[in-house]
XYZ file of C-alpha atoms in Angstrom:
708
model
C -112.833 65.446 303.357
C -116.511 64.086 303.625
C -117.442 66.986 301.277
C -115.278 66.519 298.715
C -116.412 62.742 298.985
C -119.644 64.210 298.382
C -118.762 67.215 296.041
C -117.348 64.174 293.748
C -120.171 61.868 294.164
C -122.736 64.930 292.788
C -120.011 65.512 290.104
C -120.421 61.721 288.950
C -124.367 61.914 289.227
C -124.363 64.999 287.101
C -122.309 63.878 284.292
C -124.277 60.926 283.938
C -127.451 62.105 284.506
C -126.603 66.057 282.813
C -130.221 65.911 280.863
C -132.001 65.759 284.092
C -130.655 69.160 285.411
C -131.140 70.672 281.896
C -134.055 71.732 279.721
C -133.959 72.990 276.197
C -136.427 75.403 274.908
C -136.056 74.698 270.854
C -139.835 74.983 270.116
C -140.531 78.512 270.425
C -139.497 81.697 268.370
C -137.349 83.394 271.587
C -135.269 80.388 271.582
C -132.610 78.149 270.076
C -131.391 74.578 271.640
C -127.818 75.102 273.358
C -126.291 72.588 275.024
C -126.036 72.857 278.647
C -123.722 71.623 281.266
C -123.363 71.093 285.197
C -119.961 70.665 286.585
C -119.255 70.685 290.436
C -116.483 73.607 291.242
C -114.322 73.201 295.011
C -112.195 75.797 294.103
C -111.470 78.338 296.807
C -113.514 79.923 298.280
C -115.726 77.589 299.414
C -119.278 77.808 300.024
C -120.266 81.253 301.410
C -116.814 82.226 302.690
C -115.685 85.520 303.424
C -112.055 87.316 304.395
C -111.891 90.494 304.897
C -108.389 92.396 305.746
C -107.400 95.698 307.011
C -104.437 96.958 304.983
C -101.839 100.157 304.454
C -103.387 102.261 307.264
C -102.187 105.466 306.878
C -102.168 108.490 309.581
C -101.286 112.074 308.451
C -102.021 115.696 309.300
C -100.641 118.547 311.292
C -101.740 120.403 314.000
C -105.672 119.568 314.933
C -106.492 118.450 311.185
C -105.274 114.955 310.705
C -106.609 112.153 308.468
C -106.643 108.199 308.721
C -106.834 106.348 305.769
C -107.145 102.416 305.519
C -107.793 100.002 302.684
C -110.367 97.256 302.903
C -109.823 94.086 301.017
C -112.079 91.540 300.329
C -109.881 88.795 299.806
C -112.761 85.952 299.813
C -116.365 85.779 297.820
C -118.572 88.447 297.112
C -121.695 87.305 295.475
C -125.188 88.341 293.910
C -127.921 86.604 295.721
C -131.604 86.021 294.599
C -133.459 86.176 298.279
C -137.074 84.554 298.200
C -138.775 83.791 294.818
C -142.432 82.768 293.525
C -144.399 81.883 291.135
C -144.524 84.118 288.452
C -146.851 84.225 285.098
C -144.623 86.200 282.942
C -141.712 83.962 283.371
C -139.205 86.191 285.534
C -139.492 86.321 289.098
C -135.963 86.877 290.966
C -133.958 88.183 288.192
C -130.734 90.418 287.205
C -129.573 92.012 284.133
C -125.682 92.554 283.027
C -124.881 95.021 280.389
C -121.662 94.704 278.943
C -119.239 95.244 275.753
C -117.807 92.774 273.315
C -115.026 93.829 270.988
C -115.162 90.509 268.485
C -117.278 88.192 266.933
C -117.160 84.705 267.647
C -118.699 81.836 269.201
C -117.935 81.610 273.201
C -118.936 79.624 276.067
C -120.825 81.598 278.575
C -120.083 80.045 282.100
C -121.483 80.907 285.407
C -120.261 79.988 288.933
C -123.632 79.452 290.921
C -125.020 77.578 293.912
C -128.246 77.002 295.467
C -129.537 76.957 299.013
C -133.081 76.267 298.375
C -134.723 74.114 300.871
C -136.543 72.215 298.032
C -134.051 70.919 295.347
C -134.719 71.590 291.617
C -135.256 75.395 291.444
C -135.395 76.706 287.984
C -133.584 79.616 286.186
C -133.831 81.031 282.996
C -130.909 82.618 280.725
C -131.509 84.814 278.405
C -128.928 87.087 275.683
C -130.316 89.944 274.265
C -133.645 88.200 274.996
C -132.793 85.407 273.175
C -133.902 82.055 275.149
C -130.744 80.019 275.452
C -132.367 77.304 277.704
C -133.430 76.708 281.374
C -131.051 75.306 284.293
C -131.705 73.873 287.443
C -129.103 74.094 290.274
C -128.905 71.268 292.464
C -129.550 72.672 296.097
C -126.760 71.474 297.910
C -124.920 74.284 299.495
C -122.196 74.264 296.626
C -120.714 75.703 293.746
C -121.215 74.467 290.292
C -119.955 75.720 286.749
C -123.035 76.277 284.415
C -121.781 75.930 280.861
C -124.143 76.987 277.900
C -122.182 75.994 274.810
C -121.171 77.422 271.715
C -123.282 80.813 271.625
C -122.588 83.503 269.077
C -121.684 86.667 270.367
C -121.516 89.836 267.866
C -119.489 92.959 268.172
C -121.423 95.619 270.511
C -123.596 96.086 273.466
C -125.186 93.025 275.058
C -127.157 92.362 278.294
C -127.397 89.126 279.990
C -130.551 87.913 282.081
C -130.475 85.148 284.653
C -133.662 84.678 287.032
C -135.909 82.209 288.563
C -138.528 81.068 286.619
C -142.293 80.135 287.491
C -141.556 78.696 291.099
C -144.471 77.934 293.650
C -141.854 78.053 296.410
C -138.849 80.591 297.486
C -135.696 79.439 295.811
C -131.993 80.686 297.344
C -129.501 80.550 294.596
C -125.903 82.306 295.140
C -124.292 83.874 291.965
C -120.357 84.458 292.159
C -119.201 85.531 288.170
C -120.153 85.160 284.937
C -117.554 84.444 282.052
C -118.668 85.304 278.783
C -115.405 83.918 276.606
C -112.532 85.398 278.447
C -114.790 88.320 279.768
C -115.301 88.253 283.439
C -118.319 89.716 285.281
C -118.536 90.003 288.521
C -121.930 88.814 289.738
C -122.211 92.002 292.078
C -121.830 94.461 288.983
C -125.500 93.799 287.882
C -127.132 97.050 286.077
C -130.757 96.143 286.948
C -132.832 93.604 288.997
C -135.605 92.624 290.776
C -138.941 91.445 289.705
C -142.069 91.827 288.137
C -144.573 90.209 290.323
C -146.727 92.362 292.858
C -146.172 89.828 295.681
C -143.884 91.425 298.238
C -141.994 88.041 299.167
C -140.127 88.325 295.387
C -137.328 90.463 296.539
C -134.748 89.605 293.547
C -131.287 89.827 293.678
C -129.036 91.412 296.271
C -125.251 91.659 297.327
C -123.909 89.314 300.055
C -122.220 90.234 302.257
C -123.369 94.011 302.520
C -123.395 96.931 305.105
C -120.428 95.957 306.683
C -118.808 98.511 309.569
C -115.331 99.636 309.514
C -114.136 101.446 313.278
C -111.268 104.083 313.786
C -110.338 103.953 317.584
C -107.745 106.544 319.103
C -106.382 103.876 321.655
C -107.490 100.176 322.500
C -111.301 99.680 322.110
C -111.080 96.808 324.697
C -109.114 99.068 327.122
C -110.428 102.975 327.432
C -110.069 103.631 323.834
C -112.010 106.652 322.397
C -114.259 105.976 318.908
C -113.477 107.997 316.327
C -115.634 106.896 313.438
C -117.882 104.273 312.451
C -118.624 103.631 308.564
C -119.920 101.313 306.211
C -117.609 100.098 303.596
C -118.017 99.957 299.444
C -119.664 100.793 296.886
C -123.381 101.959 296.814
C -125.615 99.082 295.602
C -129.465 99.201 294.778
C -130.445 95.825 296.456
C -134.023 95.733 296.042
C -135.759 97.172 292.695
C -139.215 96.726 293.065
C -142.453 97.745 290.730
C -142.845 101.096 291.513
C -146.203 100.301 293.337
C -143.898 98.943 296.218
C -141.406 101.630 296.979
C -141.006 100.424 300.240
C -138.854 97.494 299.299
C -136.251 99.666 297.237
C -132.732 100.460 299.275
C -129.267 100.637 299.086
C -126.490 98.660 300.323
C -122.645 98.952 300.715
C -120.274 96.543 299.423
C -116.679 95.522 298.425
C -116.735 93.243 295.498
C -114.596 89.544 295.084
C -111.121 90.649 295.378
C -111.508 94.405 295.662
C -110.161 97.204 297.593
C -112.459 99.781 299.130
C -110.355 102.948 300.741
C -112.055 103.977 304.180
C -110.746 107.060 305.642
C -112.033 108.659 308.686
C -110.726 112.560 309.876
C -109.283 112.957 313.671
C -108.830 115.669 315.773
C -105.808 114.196 318.163
C -103.694 115.932 320.981
C -99.922 116.412 321.016
C -98.068 113.458 321.907
C -98.271 109.720 321.572
C -101.199 107.901 319.880
C -102.152 103.882 318.666
C -104.703 104.291 316.424
C -107.021 101.143 315.458
C -108.621 100.259 312.537
C -111.365 97.288 312.887
C -113.513 95.866 310.124
C -116.721 93.679 311.122
C -116.346 94.398 314.709
C -119.377 92.894 315.884
C -118.724 89.670 313.793
C -121.674 89.352 311.713
C -119.209 87.428 309.307
C -117.660 83.873 310.144
C -114.592 84.628 308.135
C -111.486 82.291 306.752
C -109.107 84.496 309.039
C -110.300 86.670 311.731
C -106.867 87.785 312.986
C -106.672 90.692 309.871
C -109.849 92.615 310.775
C -107.543 94.877 312.968
C -104.346 96.782 312.664
C -103.014 99.226 314.656
C -100.846 102.161 314.301
C -98.278 104.310 316.827
C -97.692 108.003 316.013
C -96.330 110.639 317.091
C -98.767 113.890 316.425
C -96.511 117.061 316.640
C -97.084 120.365 314.787
C -95.238 119.903 311.922
C -95.235 116.662 309.660
C -92.524 116.035 307.406
C -92.490 117.619 303.948
C -92.006 116.125 300.394
C -91.601 117.700 297.058
C -90.767 117.135 293.659
C -88.519 118.547 291.187
C -88.083 117.703 287.325
C -85.407 118.662 285.152
C -83.839 117.630 281.584
C -86.533 117.821 278.766
C -89.554 119.293 280.640
C -92.128 121.714 279.768
C -94.872 122.458 282.402
C -96.672 119.339 282.980
C -94.877 117.457 279.734
C -91.949 115.411 279.913
C -89.562 112.450 278.217
C -88.570 109.309 279.175
C -84.754 110.768 279.824
C -86.845 113.412 282.017
C -85.194 113.147 285.045
C -87.587 112.952 288.609
C -86.541 113.698 292.312
C -88.707 113.586 295.205
C -87.192 115.267 298.226
C -87.853 115.193 301.675
C -86.904 116.843 304.499
C -87.864 116.387 308.634
C -86.156 117.610 311.473
C -85.368 113.654 312.868
C -85.001 112.568 309.758
C -87.477 110.956 306.834
C -88.485 108.450 303.935
C -90.363 109.274 300.985
C -93.652 106.641 299.709
C -94.110 107.124 295.952
C -96.328 105.329 293.390
C -96.237 105.856 289.868
C -99.490 105.193 287.434
C -98.933 105.144 283.678
C -100.574 103.583 280.395
C -100.471 99.652 279.834
C -96.897 98.692 279.588
C -95.491 101.613 280.920
C -92.475 101.295 283.247
C -90.210 103.932 285.720
C -86.736 103.121 286.080
C -85.237 103.699 290.091
C -82.447 102.453 291.487
C -80.999 100.192 288.894
C -84.301 98.850 288.418
C -86.840 98.550 285.953
C -90.835 98.415 287.715
C -94.275 98.944 286.535
C -96.428 101.931 286.477
C -99.507 100.126 287.811
C -99.954 102.377 291.027
C -97.980 100.261 293.313
C -96.413 101.750 296.409
C -92.484 101.835 296.450
C -90.263 103.367 299.979
C -87.657 105.447 299.279
C -84.520 105.220 301.730
C -84.081 107.367 304.661
C -83.164 110.750 304.242
C -81.801 109.799 300.652
C -84.076 111.440 297.489
C -85.627 109.407 295.280
C -85.054 109.678 291.608
C -86.342 107.991 288.862
C -87.481 107.966 284.942
C -90.365 107.286 283.050
C -88.800 104.495 280.636
C -88.591 100.843 279.591
C -85.308 98.980 279.190
C -85.327 100.222 275.560
C -85.967 103.842 276.920
C -89.278 103.722 275.447
C -92.264 105.404 277.400
C -95.923 104.930 275.960
C -97.417 108.247 275.002
C -100.285 109.338 277.653
C -100.813 110.961 281.224
C -98.466 110.067 284.028
C -99.474 110.338 287.957
C -97.124 110.626 290.256
C -98.518 110.082 294.038
C -95.754 110.849 297.143
C -95.683 111.551 300.749
C -92.935 111.698 303.712
C -93.260 109.883 306.437
C -90.982 110.767 309.752
C -89.306 108.159 311.887
C -92.239 108.474 314.681
C -94.980 107.366 311.793
C -96.469 111.263 311.264
C -97.542 111.274 307.785
C -98.192 114.587 305.460
C -101.095 114.659 303.029
C -100.647 112.855 299.410
C -99.362 115.022 296.863
C -100.364 114.148 293.545
C -98.938 115.370 290.109
C -99.649 114.649 286.812
C -97.214 114.610 283.410
C -97.612 113.495 279.988
C -95.287 112.054 278.197
C -94.266 113.758 274.968
C -92.010 111.754 272.460
C -93.351 112.868 269.605
C -91.617 115.453 267.612
C -93.616 118.587 266.354
C -94.557 118.749 262.599
C -93.969 121.328 260.481
C -96.152 122.512 257.311
C -94.838 124.872 254.917
C -97.498 126.645 252.778
C -97.465 129.667 249.944
C -99.466 133.104 250.265
C -99.465 134.521 246.860
C -98.717 132.756 243.404
C -97.196 129.171 243.740
C -98.228 125.916 241.767
C -97.325 122.505 243.006
C -96.349 119.435 240.827
C -95.156 116.296 241.931
C -91.651 117.525 241.764
C -91.676 120.741 242.292
C -93.241 123.754 243.881
C -93.230 126.807 241.579
C -93.704 130.445 242.842
C -93.113 134.084 242.132
C -90.173 136.436 243.975
C -93.551 138.156 245.797
C -94.772 134.574 246.932
C -94.490 134.373 250.902
C -93.261 131.000 252.078
C -95.104 130.339 255.127
C -93.882 127.539 257.804
C -96.469 126.069 260.420
C -95.866 123.949 263.228
C -98.205 121.969 265.614
C -97.343 119.533 268.300
C -100.748 117.613 268.162
C -101.175 118.116 271.976
C -97.350 117.660 272.729
C -95.633 120.425 274.787
C -96.038 122.691 272.120
C -93.434 124.498 269.254
C -90.440 125.774 271.004
C -88.445 126.911 267.233
C -88.580 126.048 264.208
C -85.507 126.928 261.831
C -84.996 126.795 257.993
C -82.437 127.531 255.855
C -82.819 128.023 251.692
C -80.021 126.186 249.552
C -77.815 125.034 252.369
C -76.757 128.366 253.657
C -76.967 128.986 257.450
C -80.175 127.870 259.492
C -81.934 130.194 260.425
C -84.543 131.017 263.323
C -88.517 131.398 261.336
C -90.188 134.066 262.693
C -92.095 135.625 259.654
C -92.561 134.491 255.974
C -89.672 134.412 253.926
C -89.797 135.368 250.001
C -86.752 134.168 247.818
C -85.624 136.838 245.199
C -83.707 135.203 242.845
C -85.018 133.227 239.547
C -84.000 129.585 239.290
C -83.876 126.625 241.507
C -83.375 126.450 245.146
C -83.675 123.805 248.183
C -85.715 125.213 250.987
C -84.973 122.799 254.348
C -87.103 123.266 257.756
C -87.618 121.519 261.020
C -89.197 122.195 264.456
C -88.291 121.401 268.062
C -90.934 121.370 270.989
C -90.402 122.505 274.411
C -89.560 119.167 275.816
C -86.756 118.944 273.173
C -88.310 116.162 270.505
C -86.541 117.116 266.950
C -88.516 116.803 263.723
C -86.811 114.982 260.990
C -85.477 117.784 258.711
C -87.649 118.163 255.357
C -86.344 119.193 252.297
C -88.111 120.671 249.379
C -87.205 121.955 245.541
C -88.924 125.506 244.661
C -88.218 127.188 241.365
C -88.404 131.000 241.278
C -90.504 132.291 238.114
C -90.584 135.207 237.097
C -90.192 135.259 233.685
C -93.446 134.939 231.331
C -93.701 132.457 228.568
C -93.374 132.744 224.826
C -95.547 132.273 222.177
C -95.066 130.972 218.922
C -97.902 131.237 215.840
C -97.857 127.937 213.336
C -99.254 127.674 209.806
C -98.960 124.485 208.541
C -98.846 126.279 204.777
C -97.883 129.852 204.764
C -95.788 132.219 202.667
C -94.320 135.452 203.663
C -94.341 138.565 201.038
C -93.367 141.888 202.030
C -93.835 141.050 205.915
C -97.341 139.717 205.209
C -97.551 136.141 206.139
C -100.368 134.641 203.487
C -102.459 131.205 204.205
C -105.701 130.411 202.641
C -108.880 129.020 203.518
C -107.183 125.438 204.082
C -104.345 126.859 206.395
C -104.564 125.876 210.198
C -103.417 128.175 212.384
C -102.153 126.961 216.209
C -99.772 128.265 218.957
C -96.921 126.751 221.190
C -96.284 128.009 224.223
C -93.379 127.720 225.849
C -92.112 128.351 229.661
C -88.635 128.067 231.254
C -90.388 127.722 234.504
C -93.829 126.284 235.594
C -95.103 125.817 232.310
C -97.938 127.480 230.199
C -101.298 127.516 231.367
C -103.399 128.567 228.920
C -102.992 130.502 225.468
C -105.655 133.402 224.404
C -105.854 134.931 221.043
C -108.297 137.331 218.596
C -108.669 138.006 215.118
C -109.258 141.972 213.891
C -109.899 143.216 217.685
C -112.732 140.633 218.295
C -113.387 139.012 221.561
C -110.486 137.093 223.119
C -110.709 133.154 222.907
C -109.014 130.653 224.936
C -106.587 128.910 222.494
C -107.373 124.720 222.658
C -107.273 123.258 218.574
C -105.844 124.855 215.610
C -108.274 127.376 213.451
C -109.310 128.377 209.960
C -109.724 131.554 208.361
C -111.964 132.341 205.671
C -112.193 135.757 204.928
C -110.142 136.968 202.223
C -108.078 140.021 202.948
C -105.529 140.958 205.448
C -106.356 140.389 209.267
C -104.492 140.969 212.660
C -103.923 138.086 214.932
C -103.342 139.349 218.549
C -102.069 136.301 221.013
C -100.229 135.986 224.571
C -99.830 133.159 227.127
C -100.310 132.693 230.776
C -98.402 130.561 233.178
C -99.256 128.482 235.874
C -98.271 130.931 238.203
C -100.474 133.427 235.905
C -97.490 135.793 234.720
C -98.536 136.722 231.127
C -96.572 137.665 228.142
C -97.142 140.725 226.036
C -99.764 140.793 223.371
C -98.157 139.831 220.469
C -99.109 141.195 216.584
C -99.209 139.349 213.187
C -100.522 140.543 209.827
C -102.330 137.694 207.812
C -102.959 137.531 204.320
C -105.839 135.435 203.128
C -105.657 133.977 199.444
C -108.200 132.027 198.647
C -108.255 132.779 194.833
C -106.418 131.714 191.635
C -103.481 134.419 190.165
C -104.784 136.669 186.912
C -102.962 136.316 183.901
C -101.905 139.820 182.194
C -100.434 139.599 178.626
C -99.128 142.771 177.357
C -97.729 141.015 173.664
C -99.545 140.052 171.842
C -102.716 141.408 172.851
C -105.767 139.758 171.703
C -107.690 141.295 168.570
C -104.342 142.674 166.617
C -102.221 142.064 164.126
C -98.798 141.959 164.452
C -95.547 142.702 161.942
C -92.258 141.357 162.755
C -93.099 142.432 166.715
C -94.758 145.689 166.174
C -98.172 145.904 166.673
C -99.982 146.994 163.629
C -103.773 147.366 163.387
C -106.634 145.650 165.161
C -108.881 142.874 163.689
C -112.089 142.873 162.880
C -114.481 141.463 165.573
C -115.976 138.897 163.354
C -112.278 137.578 162.725
C -111.786 133.577 163.709
C -108.389 134.488 165.098
C -107.328 136.180 168.117
C -104.080 137.530 166.689
C -102.228 137.340 162.997
C -98.559 137.202 163.485
C -95.821 138.181 160.727
C -92.571 137.097 161.753
C -91.477 136.425 165.186
C -93.009 137.139 168.392
C -92.000 137.998 171.680
C -94.698 137.010 174.246
C -94.802 139.169 177.219
C -97.000 139.516 180.566
C -97.361 139.409 184.029
C -99.104 136.811 186.419
C -100.544 138.803 189.510
C -101.503 137.377 192.631
C -101.938 138.334 196.914
C -99.457 135.676 197.653
C -96.694 134.156 195.171
C -96.506 132.867 191.873
C -93.716 130.174 191.740
C -94.348 128.567 188.244
C -95.724 130.168 184.785
C -95.882 127.417 181.438
C -96.080 128.441 178.219
C -97.602 125.818 175.532
C -97.864 125.805 171.827
C -100.203 123.246 170.463
C -100.297 121.851 173.764
C -96.322 121.160 173.699
C -94.279 122.858 176.486
C -92.571 125.633 175.403
C -91.201 127.972 178.026
C -91.633 127.733 182.366
C -90.803 130.444 184.152
C -90.298 130.971 188.427
C -91.460 133.987 188.504
C -94.623 135.954 187.532
C -93.078 137.345 184.460
C -93.647 136.287 180.897
C -90.820 136.563 178.151
C -90.545 134.153 175.360
C -89.558 134.981 172.158
C -91.403 132.781 169.347
C -89.298 132.320 165.724
C -89.900 129.373 164.358
C -90.476 128.814 160.838
C -94.410 128.019 160.136
C -97.458 129.046 157.965
C -100.107 127.844 160.033
C -102.894 127.951 162.893
C -101.504 127.696 166.780
C -102.803 127.716 169.931
C -101.210 129.423 172.471
C -101.441 128.697 175.858
C -100.386 130.063 179.355
C -100.683 128.427 182.694
C -99.849 129.999 186.149
C -99.590 128.729 189.458
C -99.752 130.217 192.573
C -98.241 128.937 196.399
C -101.354 127.255 197.321
C -102.369 125.468 194.323
C -104.515 127.490 193.012
C -104.323 128.241 188.951
C -105.526 129.725 185.746
C -104.815 129.632 182.123
C -104.910 132.208 178.850
C -105.816 130.539 175.759
C -105.953 132.182 172.300
C -105.541 130.670 168.890
C -103.549 132.973 165.888
C -102.026 132.682 162.431
C -98.455 132.316 162.217
C -96.192 133.465 159.321
C -92.800 132.798 159.575
C -90.001 131.950 157.476
């Protein structure tokens, strides 16, 4: 009661005068000003209280080879202690460092549960995070616990190091450290990574773990009544206690401890005689610690040693393959002993995993369970919804007979496999893929490949084409018939997980494309296509399957050209154009040919009657005229104007003019017109001709006509 009152009084003084105990360093480059508060903490356990408990004593073996196992549980406090400090000009005396990982960036409070039993109050301690000086703090030397809080510290994602140590003292401090809280992350003080001092003074010891080097003894029989000591051991994890400068190796040693609320499993080998024995296990047999509860330091167990211990084994049924199982796999632990026995078992699995046993659901946290006498234990790895997280599940089990004989622990590991395999379809040979369809040729092989990605492995892959019967896939598939087909496929793994059926459209294409040659202006005459230099030549490819990939052409047996845009031919005369197309599967059209004529010249007019330079009498050619005569012809009487127009392509129109007056139009290349009008005068006769491409020519001559 008096102690609680004293703590409250100390707390009042701390709240009122907190600035007297906390020092901030804001003027140096390696430090920032952080608010630091100190509050008394009287929560359990109290100051330097210890309690070790011996639990879960197990004895098993057969013949003369036996083993004794037990768990030593630290129910009270285990802490790091800074023993003896000294003034250090470098700013660090007795110290410890803790490495840790932080998973997100945030502003947190950093807390220490600390106490001080130094004879002189006011020992000063330095706090650093990643070499950043957070501040200095003085712990009241009242032999009680305090919570030191550094407020609003920014911490990033990643690896960090926290430092705590005595700082520039001229006397011996004695700090006790229970744990460190960084936000929600708790670090036990005894889990430091590095410790010691950087001062050559041999009294500068640094941190150590307290209590340490606690012993456990194994006895056959009562230790106080003639029992026989089987084994004595130090318990706990091995820890470096003093990490001195390399010049003082004699100050470096190791000790053993069990962390706060930790469990250490101790084991001793035993060679017994057949018959009844009482096994005793005692922790802290020499009473080196003043513990809260001394009654749990010793346990005993009677065992009847016989030559053959009970035997247990595990069977696995439904949806299992080697170490792979499903949530519905049935596990059964069997046990046998001639006098009767029961099973002990534990299941350890991923986070949030459960198992179903005897109508109830239990967490897969490694806790031990006991079955019913002479009754097999059957369970499934699943939760209330039938789900089980993927991962490794460890099942431990052993049998115990009615006399306490225990066999060795069996350990078996299984992997939950709830994911179906995934089947991939690909092609060997000609293929072309679009967002809507897969195109192949009849010779293309369709290959199915299944992967279970760390699961139990693919057991079977099935497929079907066009909704026919399902077939087991063993070798590549070929589809011969042209046209659209549907192929469906899926796989099962060895634990029975079935993939969702996948279906794709496949077009089997064995027909080459066809190509049409295109002209923007052309005329066909006697199986010859006529164009001129302004005509564009192009190609149009069609394919009923995968589509045209490219078209190639060449002119007059020259090099092949990949067609991209229309082109022209400029040289007059006949040419041979060859062309073909390929589709996206590489199927090639047979080479096609076309004869093309290029016409870039106007038509030629050949006049048979009247001929220039002649006298005509009533339609008959009579005599030539002198070259010096002013007229091309002298015509007496009517006259037939006859002739022909010659052109490479086509002559759609011929016109005849008399004194610029249109007299006659022919839509062929022939000229045949009778002039029989009364006249006695000079006239100009003009013949105009036009070909298909618009080229034109004219023939003009002057005649003297006498016709009554």
